[in-house]
């Protein structure tokens, strides 16, 4: 009976992983006969799971739509991803109550080890404000990397990793970095880590540029950031050094007026006089920078980088052509 129950759970997990399964493929995956699969399908139906069957040489089984939602089987990574997503949804207007209920139900049945992972990510994660979108593809992040970093923050363990910035040469003989991790942050589709390096300086690292080494297991004595504002630190650090494109833009308006139109941490605003300031900002592409400074609604002048100057010339000419009779 125990073997049958275990096989039924495995069968259900497979059927929930994709829409359709030939009986022969299910039998091969579970190491049983097709007759056993037919019997197990009947057992699932008796338990209230609607299973549709298509007969013939190209026949297959698939979970149907029932009158009520059946239990859903998730693997470890899926359970953590759903829980973290629900916690994020709990802060979305109109979804707070339903997200909270769903999260409570899920966390009630999560194993202790997975609950610790979810709590680690939740307690170590900040989120920056959304900004202009772009056509730059999202970086691929291994969920195991995020959960490992979050666990290191939670347990106050040193983190060791190799760090490679695209487009910059790195020495194969260089030693991995060793840092005190303090805060994860999700901002504009990217993940960042705020950490203190071996020299005691605060640094920001992009998670998709990190290659984690073996866990150190060594505890550090926490020395948190004095004001605890990791979000603004990461955003300001990224705006000045963490983007692929950086720009210093002269804006013909006061620093106060520019700051009133942007998030203070998206860039650094340097006052020149009562009617002029310099905005130091950046993004992942020239297109995003161009759109962003255009949305200020203020006059500005750009001299560097040259690639941005050239791009603005193209856009300007395109807009002028668009309004010619």
mmCIF file of C-alpha atoms in Angstrom:
data_model
loop_
_atom_site.group_PDB
_atom_site.id
_atom_site.type_symbol
_atom_site.label_atom_id
_atom_site.label_comp_id
_atom_site.label_asym_id
_atom_site.label_seq_id
_atom_site.Cartn_x
_atom_site.Cartn_y
_atom_site.Cartn_z
ATOM 1 C CA UNK A 1 0.000 0.000 0.000
ATOM 2 C CA UNK A 2 2.856 2.390 0.868
ATOM 3 C CA UNK A 3 4.506 1.667 -2.501
ATOM 4 C CA UNK A 4 1.239 2.305 -4.324
ATOM 5 C CA UNK A 5 0.664 5.614 -2.499
ATOM 6 C CA UNK A 6 4.187 6.766 -3.267
ATOM 7 C CA UNK A 7 3.747 5.862 -6.938
ATOM 8 C CA UNK A 8 0.438 7.737 -7.092
ATOM 9 C CA UNK A 9 2.128 10.877 -5.751
ATOM 10 C CA UNK A 10 4.914 10.500 -8.313
ATOM 11 C CA UNK A 11 2.352 9.984 -11.078
ATOM 12 C CA UNK A 12 0.408 13.059 -9.975
ATOM 13 C CA UNK A 13 3.575 15.153 -9.863
ATOM 14 C CA UNK A 14 4.463 14.118 -13.415
ATOM 15 C CA UNK A 15 0.986 14.914 -14.731
ATOM 16 C CA UNK A 16 1.062 18.336 -13.109
ATOM 17 C CA UNK A 17 4.404 19.133 -14.730
ATOM 18 C CA UNK A 18 3.082 19.252 -18.321
ATOM 19 C CA UNK A 19 -0.304 19.068 -20.110
ATOM 20 C CA UNK A 20 -0.227 15.631 -21.759
ATOM 21 C CA UNK A 21 1.505 12.277 -21.146
ATOM 22 C CA UNK A 22 1.343 9.084 -23.250
ATOM 23 C CA UNK A 23 0.696 6.077 -21.027
ATOM 24 C CA UNK A 24 3.846 4.330 -22.261
ATOM 25 C CA UNK A 25 6.005 7.311 -21.246
ATOM 26 C CA UNK A 26 4.440 7.446 -17.787
ATOM 27 C CA UNK A 27 5.067 3.715 -17.404
ATOM 28 C CA UNK A 28 8.703 4.112 -18.441
ATOM 29 C CA UNK A 29 9.275 7.048 -16.064
ATOM 30 C CA UNK A 30 7.777 5.161 -13.108
ATOM 31 C CA UNK A 31 9.203 1.754 -13.992
ATOM 32 C CA UNK A 32 5.845 -0.035 -14.186
ATOM 33 C CA UNK A 33 3.583 -1.524 -16.848
ATOM 34 C CA UNK A 34 0.998 0.427 -18.834
ATOM 35 C CA UNK A 35 -1.681 -1.655 -17.127
ATOM 36 C CA UNK A 36 -0.445 -0.414 -13.740
ATOM 37 C CA UNK A 37 -0.655 3.153 -15.077
ATOM 38 C CA UNK A 38 -4.278 2.568 -16.120
ATOM 39 C CA UNK A 39 -5.083 1.255 -12.651
ATOM 40 C CA UNK A 40 -3.333 4.207 -10.999
ATOM 41 C CA UNK A 41 -5.261 6.632 -13.222
ATOM 42 C CA UNK A 42 -8.482 5.024 -11.979
ATOM 43 C CA UNK A 43 -7.297 5.478 -8.377
ATOM 44 C CA UNK A 44 -6.606 9.160 -9.012
ATOM 45 C CA UNK A 45 -10.116 9.561 -10.395
ATOM 46 C CA UNK A 46 -11.550 7.890 -7.282
ATOM 47 C CA UNK A 47 -9.624 10.433 -5.183
ATOM 48 C CA UNK A 48 -11.300 13.299 -7.041
ATOM 49 C CA UNK A 49 -8.632 14.135 -9.627
ATOM 50 C CA UNK A 50 -10.216 14.588 -13.078
ATOM 51 C CA UNK A 51 -8.059 12.743 -15.608
ATOM 52 C CA UNK A 52 -8.990 12.873 -19.295
ATOM 53 C CA UNK A 53 -7.855 10.096 -21.632
ATOM 54 C CA UNK A 54 -7.474 10.162 -25.422
ATOM 55 C CA UNK A 55 -7.426 6.730 -27.013
ATOM 56 C CA UNK A 56 -5.481 5.516 -30.039
ATOM 57 C CA UNK A 57 -1.867 5.257 -31.149
ATOM 58 C CA UNK A 58 -1.330 8.912 -30.290
ATOM 59 C CA UNK A 59 -3.365 8.674 -27.092
ATOM 60 C CA UNK A 60 -2.428 10.399 -23.878
ATOM 61 C CA UNK A 61 -3.576 11.257 -20.370
ATOM 62 C CA UNK A 62 -4.012 14.763 -19.033
ATOM 63 C CA UNK A 63 -5.399 16.338 -15.892
ATOM 64 C CA UNK A 64 -8.806 17.819 -16.575
ATOM 65 C CA UNK A 65 -10.703 20.692 -15.029
ATOM 66 C CA UNK A 66 -12.628 19.581 -11.971
ATOM 67 C CA UNK A 67 -15.317 21.088 -9.792
ATOM 68 C CA UNK A 68 -12.768 22.001 -7.139
ATOM 69 C CA UNK A 69 -9.044 22.635 -6.979
ATOM 70 C CA UNK A 70 -7.168 19.437 -6.125
ATOM 71 C CA UNK A 71 -3.995 19.414 -4.040
ATOM 72 C CA UNK A 72 -0.990 20.659 -6.001
ATOM 73 C CA UNK A 73 2.380 18.912 -5.777
ATOM 74 C CA UNK A 74 5.437 21.158 -5.935
ATOM 75 C CA UNK A 75 9.119 20.319 -5.823
ATOM 76 C CA UNK A 76 11.429 22.226 -3.462
ATOM 77 C CA UNK A 77 12.392 25.002 -5.889
ATOM 78 C CA UNK A 78 8.784 25.470 -7.034
ATOM 79 C CA UNK A 79 7.504 25.697 -3.439
ATOM 80 C CA UNK A 80 10.107 28.329 -2.517
ATOM 81 C CA UNK A 81 9.408 30.328 -5.696
ATOM 82 C CA UNK A 82 5.642 30.321 -5.090
ATOM 83 C CA UNK A 83 6.033 31.316 -1.432
ATOM 84 C CA UNK A 84 8.371 34.199 -2.262
ATOM 85 C CA UNK A 85 6.042 35.313 -5.054
ATOM 86 C CA UNK A 86 3.064 35.282 -2.690
ATOM 87 C CA UNK A 87 4.961 37.374 -0.162
ATOM 88 C CA UNK A 88 5.665 39.898 -2.895
ATOM 89 C CA UNK A 89 2.025 39.810 -3.965
ATOM 90 C CA UNK A 90 0.961 40.542 -0.394
ATOM 91 C CA UNK A 91 2.186 44.097 -0.993
ATOM 92 C CA UNK A 92 0.191 44.595 -4.217
ATOM 93 C CA UNK A 93 -2.930 46.692 -3.905
ATOM 94 C CA UNK A 94 -6.076 44.553 -4.014
ATOM 95 C CA UNK A 95 -4.189 41.277 -3.510
ATOM 96 C CA UNK A 96 -3.070 41.624 0.094
ATOM 97 C CA UNK A 97 -5.775 39.465 1.679
ATOM 98 C CA UNK A 98 -5.881 36.683 -0.923
ATOM 99 C CA UNK A 99 -2.075 36.487 -1.121
ATOM 100 C CA UNK A 100 -1.872 36.335 2.662
ATOM 101 C CA UNK A 101 -4.400 33.484 2.847
ATOM 102 C CA UNK A 102 -2.641 31.479 0.141
ATOM 103 C CA UNK A 103 0.750 32.044 1.756
ATOM 104 C CA UNK A 104 -0.543 30.922 5.174
ATOM 105 C CA UNK A 105 -1.860 27.689 3.664
ATOM 106 C CA UNK A 106 1.380 26.987 1.830
ATOM 107 C CA UNK A 107 3.678 27.764 4.764
ATOM 108 C CA UNK A 108 1.569 25.518 6.998
ATOM 109 C CA UNK A 109 2.591 22.474 4.946
ATOM 110 C CA UNK A 110 6.129 23.502 3.977
ATOM 111 C CA UNK A 111 8.853 21.336 5.511
ATOM 112 C CA UNK A 112 10.966 23.120 8.094
ATOM 113 C CA UNK A 113 13.997 23.331 5.774
ATOM 114 C CA UNK A 114 11.950 25.009 3.014
ATOM 115 C CA UNK A 115 10.236 27.337 5.476
ATOM 116 C CA UNK A 116 13.679 28.477 6.632
ATOM 117 C CA UNK A 117 14.666 29.200 3.010
ATOM 118 C CA UNK A 118 11.507 31.231 2.404
ATOM 119 C CA UNK A 119 11.937 33.177 5.636
ATOM 120 C CA UNK A 120 15.612 33.820 4.852
ATOM 121 C CA UNK A 121 14.769 35.342 1.470
ATOM 122 C CA UNK A 122 11.874 37.349 2.890
ATOM 123 C CA UNK A 123 13.863 38.827 5.773
ATOM 124 C CA UNK A 124 16.932 39.663 3.678
ATOM 125 C CA UNK A 125 15.225 41.067 0.578
ATOM 126 C CA UNK A 126 14.442 44.678 -0.315
ATOM 127 C CA UNK A 127 12.805 45.939 -3.492
ATOM 128 C CA UNK A 128 13.592 49.153 -5.346
ATOM 129 C CA UNK A 129 11.026 51.216 -7.274
ATOM 130 C CA UNK A 130 10.138 50.174 -10.807
ATOM 131 C CA UNK A 131 11.506 52.287 -13.610
ATOM 132 C CA UNK A 132 11.430 52.524 -17.389
ATOM 133 C CA UNK A 133 11.341 49.137 -19.101
ATOM 134 C CA UNK A 134 13.733 48.105 -21.830
ATOM 135 C CA UNK A 135 14.226 45.483 -24.503
ATOM 136 C CA UNK A 136 17.228 44.059 -22.661
ATOM 137 C CA UNK A 137 16.492 40.393 -21.793
ATOM 138 C CA UNK A 138 16.218 39.509 -18.126
ATOM 139 C CA UNK A 139 19.317 37.826 -16.692
ATOM 140 C CA UNK A 140 18.963 34.180 -15.718
ATOM 141 C CA UNK A 141 19.286 33.699 -11.965
ATOM 142 C CA UNK A 142 19.675 30.271 -10.391
ATOM 143 C CA UNK A 143 17.161 30.137 -7.502
ATOM 144 C CA UNK A 144 19.710 28.093 -5.542
ATOM 145 C CA UNK A 145 22.131 31.040 -5.684
ATOM 146 C CA UNK A 146 19.548 33.422 -4.223
ATOM 147 C CA UNK A 147 18.587 31.005 -1.440
ATOM 148 C CA UNK A 148 22.260 30.337 -0.631
ATOM 149 C CA UNK A 149 23.010 34.066 -0.341
ATOM 150 C CA UNK A 150 19.896 34.639 1.768
ATOM 151 C CA UNK A 151 20.902 31.790 4.088
ATOM 152 C CA UNK A 152 24.405 33.267 4.463
ATOM 153 C CA UNK A 153 22.868 36.624 5.459
ATOM 154 C CA UNK A 154 20.515 34.943 7.900
ATOM 155 C CA UNK A 155 23.252 32.843 9.497
ATOM 156 C CA UNK A 156 25.838 35.686 9.394
ATOM 157 C CA UNK A 157 28.283 33.570 7.385
ATOM 158 C CA UNK A 158 31.018 34.915 5.123
ATOM 159 C CA UNK A 159 30.272 34.511 1.409
ATOM 160 C CA UNK A 160 32.995 33.557 -1.096
ATOM 161 C CA UNK A 161 32.511 33.974 -4.845
ATOM 162 C CA UNK A 162 34.132 34.819 -8.169
ATOM 163 C CA UNK A 163 32.886 38.026 -9.757
ATOM 164 C CA UNK A 164 33.022 38.700 -13.489
ATOM 165 C CA UNK A 165 31.615 41.882 -15.054
ATOM 166 C CA UNK A 166 30.716 41.350 -18.738
ATOM 167 C CA UNK A 167 33.054 43.215 -21.038
ATOM 168 C CA UNK A 168 35.797 43.495 -18.452
ATOM 169 C CA UNK A 169 38.838 41.232 -18.508
ATOM 170 C CA UNK A 170 39.409 39.166 -15.394
ATOM 171 C CA UNK A 171 42.531 37.339 -14.358
ATOM 172 C CA UNK A 172 42.186 33.568 -14.093
ATOM 173 C CA UNK A 173 44.663 33.685 -11.240
ATOM 174 C CA UNK A 174 42.660 36.251 -9.243
ATOM 175 C CA UNK A 175 41.445 35.121 -5.850
ATOM 176 C CA UNK A 176 37.706 34.850 -5.126
ATOM 177 C CA UNK A 177 36.081 37.645 -3.158
ATOM 178 C CA UNK A 178 35.221 37.144 0.510
ATOM 179 C CA UNK A 179 32.509 39.419 1.894
ATOM 180 C CA UNK A 180 30.103 39.907 4.779
ATOM 181 C CA UNK A 181 26.640 39.715 3.127
ATOM 182 C CA UNK A 182 23.940 41.958 4.592
ATOM 183 C CA UNK A 183 21.050 42.531 2.179
ATOM 184 C CA UNK A 184 19.599 41.240 -1.076
ATOM 185 C CA UNK A 185 17.741 43.682 -3.278
ATOM 186 C CA UNK A 186 15.549 43.228 -6.342
ATOM 187 C CA UNK A 187 15.463 46.278 -8.590
ATOM 188 C CA UNK A 188 14.439 46.689 -12.236
ATOM 189 C CA UNK A 189 14.587 42.927 -12.978
ATOM 190 C CA UNK A 190 18.025 42.467 -11.402
ATOM 191 C CA UNK A 191 19.229 41.066 -8.075
ATOM 192 C CA UNK A 192 21.928 42.837 -6.042
ATOM 193 C CA UNK A 193 23.821 42.072 -2.852
ATOM 194 C CA UNK A 194 24.915 44.757 -0.400
ATOM 195 C CA UNK A 195 28.016 43.523 1.415
ATOM 196 C CA UNK A 196 31.117 44.658 3.267
ATOM 197 C CA UNK A 197 34.390 43.610 1.636
ATOM 198 C CA UNK A 198 37.608 42.477 3.330
ATOM 199 C CA UNK A 199 38.807 46.107 3.549
ATOM 200 C CA UNK A 200 35.636 47.046 5.421
ATOM 201 C CA UNK A 201 34.164 49.011 2.491
ATOM 202 C CA UNK A 202 30.517 48.730 1.472
ATOM 203 C CA UNK A 203 30.037 47.270 -2.003
ATOM 204 C CA UNK A 204 27.213 46.294 -4.336
ATOM 205 C CA UNK A 205 27.401 43.072 -6.391
ATOM 206 C CA UNK A 206 25.071 41.933 -9.146
ATOM 207 C CA UNK A 207 23.940 38.408 -8.369
ATOM 208 C CA UNK A 208 23.934 37.204 -11.992
ATOM 209 C CA UNK A 209 27.642 38.167 -12.206
ATOM 210 C CA UNK A 210 28.502 36.080 -9.135
ATOM 211 C CA UNK A 211 29.799 32.506 -9.207
ATOM 212 C CA UNK A 212 29.499 31.125 -5.690
ATOM 213 C CA UNK A 213 32.316 29.040 -4.237
ATOM 214 C CA UNK A 214 31.975 26.399 -1.532
ATOM 215 C CA UNK A 215 30.209 27.633 1.602
ATOM 216 C CA UNK A 216 32.639 28.976 4.200
ATOM 217 C CA UNK A 217 30.618 28.109 7.300
ATOM 218 C CA UNK A 218 32.516 30.935 9.044
ATOM 219 C CA UNK A 219 30.519 33.441 11.060
ATOM 220 C CA UNK A 220 31.303 37.142 10.995
ATOM 221 C CA UNK A 221 30.528 39.761 13.620
ATOM 222 C CA UNK A 222 27.761 41.907 12.082
ATOM 223 C CA UNK A 223 28.563 45.566 11.464
ATOM 224 C CA UNK A 224 25.362 46.816 9.831
ATOM 225 C CA UNK A 225 25.207 49.958 7.747
ATOM 226 C CA UNK A 226 24.804 52.881 10.184
ATOM 227 C CA UNK A 227 21.470 54.144 8.823
ATOM 228 C CA UNK A 228 20.312 50.698 7.707
ATOM 229 C CA UNK A 229 19.155 52.134 4.376
ATOM 230 C CA UNK A 230 20.495 49.382 2.135
ATOM 231 C CA UNK A 231 17.951 50.151 -0.594
ATOM 232 C CA UNK A 232 19.150 53.698 -1.230
ATOM 233 C CA UNK A 233 22.790 52.621 -0.948
ATOM 234 C CA UNK A 234 22.386 49.920 -3.592
ATOM 235 C CA UNK A 235 20.434 52.179 -5.941
ATOM 236 C CA UNK A 236 22.938 55.028 -5.686
ATOM 237 C CA UNK A 237 25.872 52.656 -6.067
ATOM 238 C CA UNK A 238 24.320 51.018 -9.124
ATOM 239 C CA UNK A 239 23.477 54.420 -10.656
ATOM 240 C CA UNK A 240 27.129 55.493 -10.475
ATOM 241 C CA UNK A 241 28.985 52.232 -11.099
ATOM 242 C CA UNK A 242 26.700 49.246 -11.571
ATOM 243 C CA UNK A 243 25.181 49.886 -15.016
ATOM 244 C CA UNK A 244 26.607 49.045 -18.419
ATOM 245 C CA UNK A 245 25.963 52.661 -19.553
ATOM 246 C CA UNK A 246 26.751 55.699 -17.392
ATOM 247 C CA UNK A 247 26.184 59.359 -18.132
ATOM 248 C CA UNK A 248 26.687 62.832 -16.661
ATOM 249 C CA UNK A 249 23.845 65.024 -17.899
ATOM 250 C CA UNK A 250 23.651 68.790 -17.452
ATOM 251 C CA UNK A 251 20.052 69.701 -16.659
ATOM 252 C CA UNK A 252 18.902 73.319 -16.938
ATOM 253 C CA UNK A 253 16.911 73.335 -13.739
ATOM 254 C CA UNK A 254 17.631 73.431 -10.028
ATOM 255 C CA UNK A 255 18.700 70.309 -8.212
ATOM 256 C CA UNK A 256 15.532 70.510 -6.133
ATOM 257 C CA UNK A 257 13.335 70.460 -9.249
ATOM 258 C CA UNK A 258 15.155 67.450 -10.707
ATOM 259 C CA UNK A 259 14.976 65.536 -7.422
ATOM 260 C CA UNK A 260 11.243 66.228 -7.304
ATOM 261 C CA UNK A 261 10.845 64.422 -10.649
ATOM 262 C CA UNK A 262 12.976 61.313 -9.955
ATOM 263 C CA UNK A 263 13.629 58.920 -7.126
ATOM 264 C CA UNK A 264 16.559 60.411 -5.196
ATOM 265 C CA UNK A 265 18.475 57.151 -5.378
ATOM 266 C CA UNK A 266 18.142 56.531 -9.123
ATOM 267 C CA UNK A 267 20.981 58.962 -9.703
ATOM 268 C CA UNK A 268 23.138 61.559 -8.026
ATOM 269 C CA UNK A 269 22.131 65.185 -8.555
ATOM 270 C CA UNK A 270 24.940 67.732 -8.192
ATOM 271 C CA UNK A 271 23.889 71.355 -7.884
ATOM 272 C CA UNK A 272 25.781 73.884 -10.069
ATOM 273 C CA UNK A 273 23.711 77.007 -9.410
ATOM 274 C CA UNK A 274 20.065 77.982 -8.925
ATOM 275 C CA UNK A 275 19.156 77.063 -12.510
ATOM 276 C CA UNK A 276 21.608 74.285 -13.389
ATOM 277 C CA UNK A 277 22.577 70.856 -12.022
ATOM 278 C CA UNK A 278 24.284 67.661 -13.137
ATOM 279 C CA UNK A 279 22.479 64.311 -13.074
ATOM 280 C CA UNK A 280 24.741 61.253 -12.778
ATOM 281 C CA UNK A 281 22.765 58.204 -13.827
ATOM 282 C CA UNK A 282 22.867 55.085 -15.967
ATOM 283 C CA UNK A 283 21.056 52.023 -17.286
ATOM 284 C CA UNK A 284 21.597 48.736 -19.073
ATOM 285 C CA UNK A 285 21.313 50.317 -22.530
ATOM 286 C CA UNK A 286 21.552 53.630 -24.375
ATOM 287 C CA UNK A 287 17.857 53.388 -25.240
ATOM 288 C CA UNK A 288 16.798 53.325 -21.595
ATOM 289 C CA UNK A 289 19.001 56.292 -20.662
ATOM 290 C CA UNK A 290 17.608 58.296 -23.588
ATOM 291 C CA UNK A 291 14.007 57.559 -22.638
ATOM 292 C CA UNK A 292 14.666 58.238 -18.964
ATOM 293 C CA UNK A 293 16.218 61.697 -19.413
ATOM 294 C CA UNK A 294 13.551 62.597 -21.972
ATOM 295 C CA UNK A 295 10.860 61.869 -19.382
ATOM 296 C CA UNK A 296 12.315 64.510 -17.060
ATOM 297 C CA UNK A 297 10.447 67.113 -19.092
ATOM 298 C CA UNK A 298 13.370 69.538 -18.699
ATOM 299 C CA UNK A 299 16.017 70.965 -21.017
ATOM 300 C CA UNK A 300 19.356 69.177 -20.796
ATOM 301 C CA UNK A 301 22.740 68.829 -22.499
ATOM 302 C CA UNK A 302 24.810 65.676 -22.956
ATOM 303 C CA UNK A 303 28.500 65.531 -23.896
ATOM 304 C CA UNK A 304 29.429 61.993 -22.831
ATOM 305 C CA UNK A 305 29.524 59.142 -23.437
ATOM 306 C CA UNK A 306 29.845 59.670 -27.190
ATOM 307 C CA UNK A 307 27.654 56.654 -27.919
ATOM 308 C CA UNK A 308 24.786 58.326 -26.034
ATOM 309 C CA UNK A 309 25.363 61.604 -27.894
ATOM 310 C CA UNK A 310 25.186 59.754 -31.212
ATOM 311 C CA UNK A 311 22.061 57.904 -30.153
ATOM 312 C CA UNK A 312 20.305 61.143 -29.147
ATOM 313 C CA UNK A 313 21.187 62.628 -32.558
ATOM 314 C CA UNK A 314 19.492 59.693 -34.290
ATOM 315 C CA UNK A 315 16.402 59.991 -32.077
ATOM 316 C CA UNK A 316 16.253 63.770 -32.558
ATOM 317 C CA UNK A 317 16.418 63.471 -36.342
ATOM 318 C CA UNK A 318 13.789 60.738 -36.284
ATOM 319 C CA UNK A 319 11.396 62.905 -34.250
ATOM 320 C CA UNK A 320 11.951 65.912 -36.531
ATOM 321 C CA UNK A 321 11.154 63.795 -39.576
ATOM 322 C CA UNK A 322 7.996 62.586 -37.837
ATOM 323 C CA UNK A 323 6.512 66.118 -37.667
ATOM 324 C CA UNK A 324 7.503 67.369 -41.102
ATOM 325 C CA UNK A 325 4.530 68.061 -43.384
#
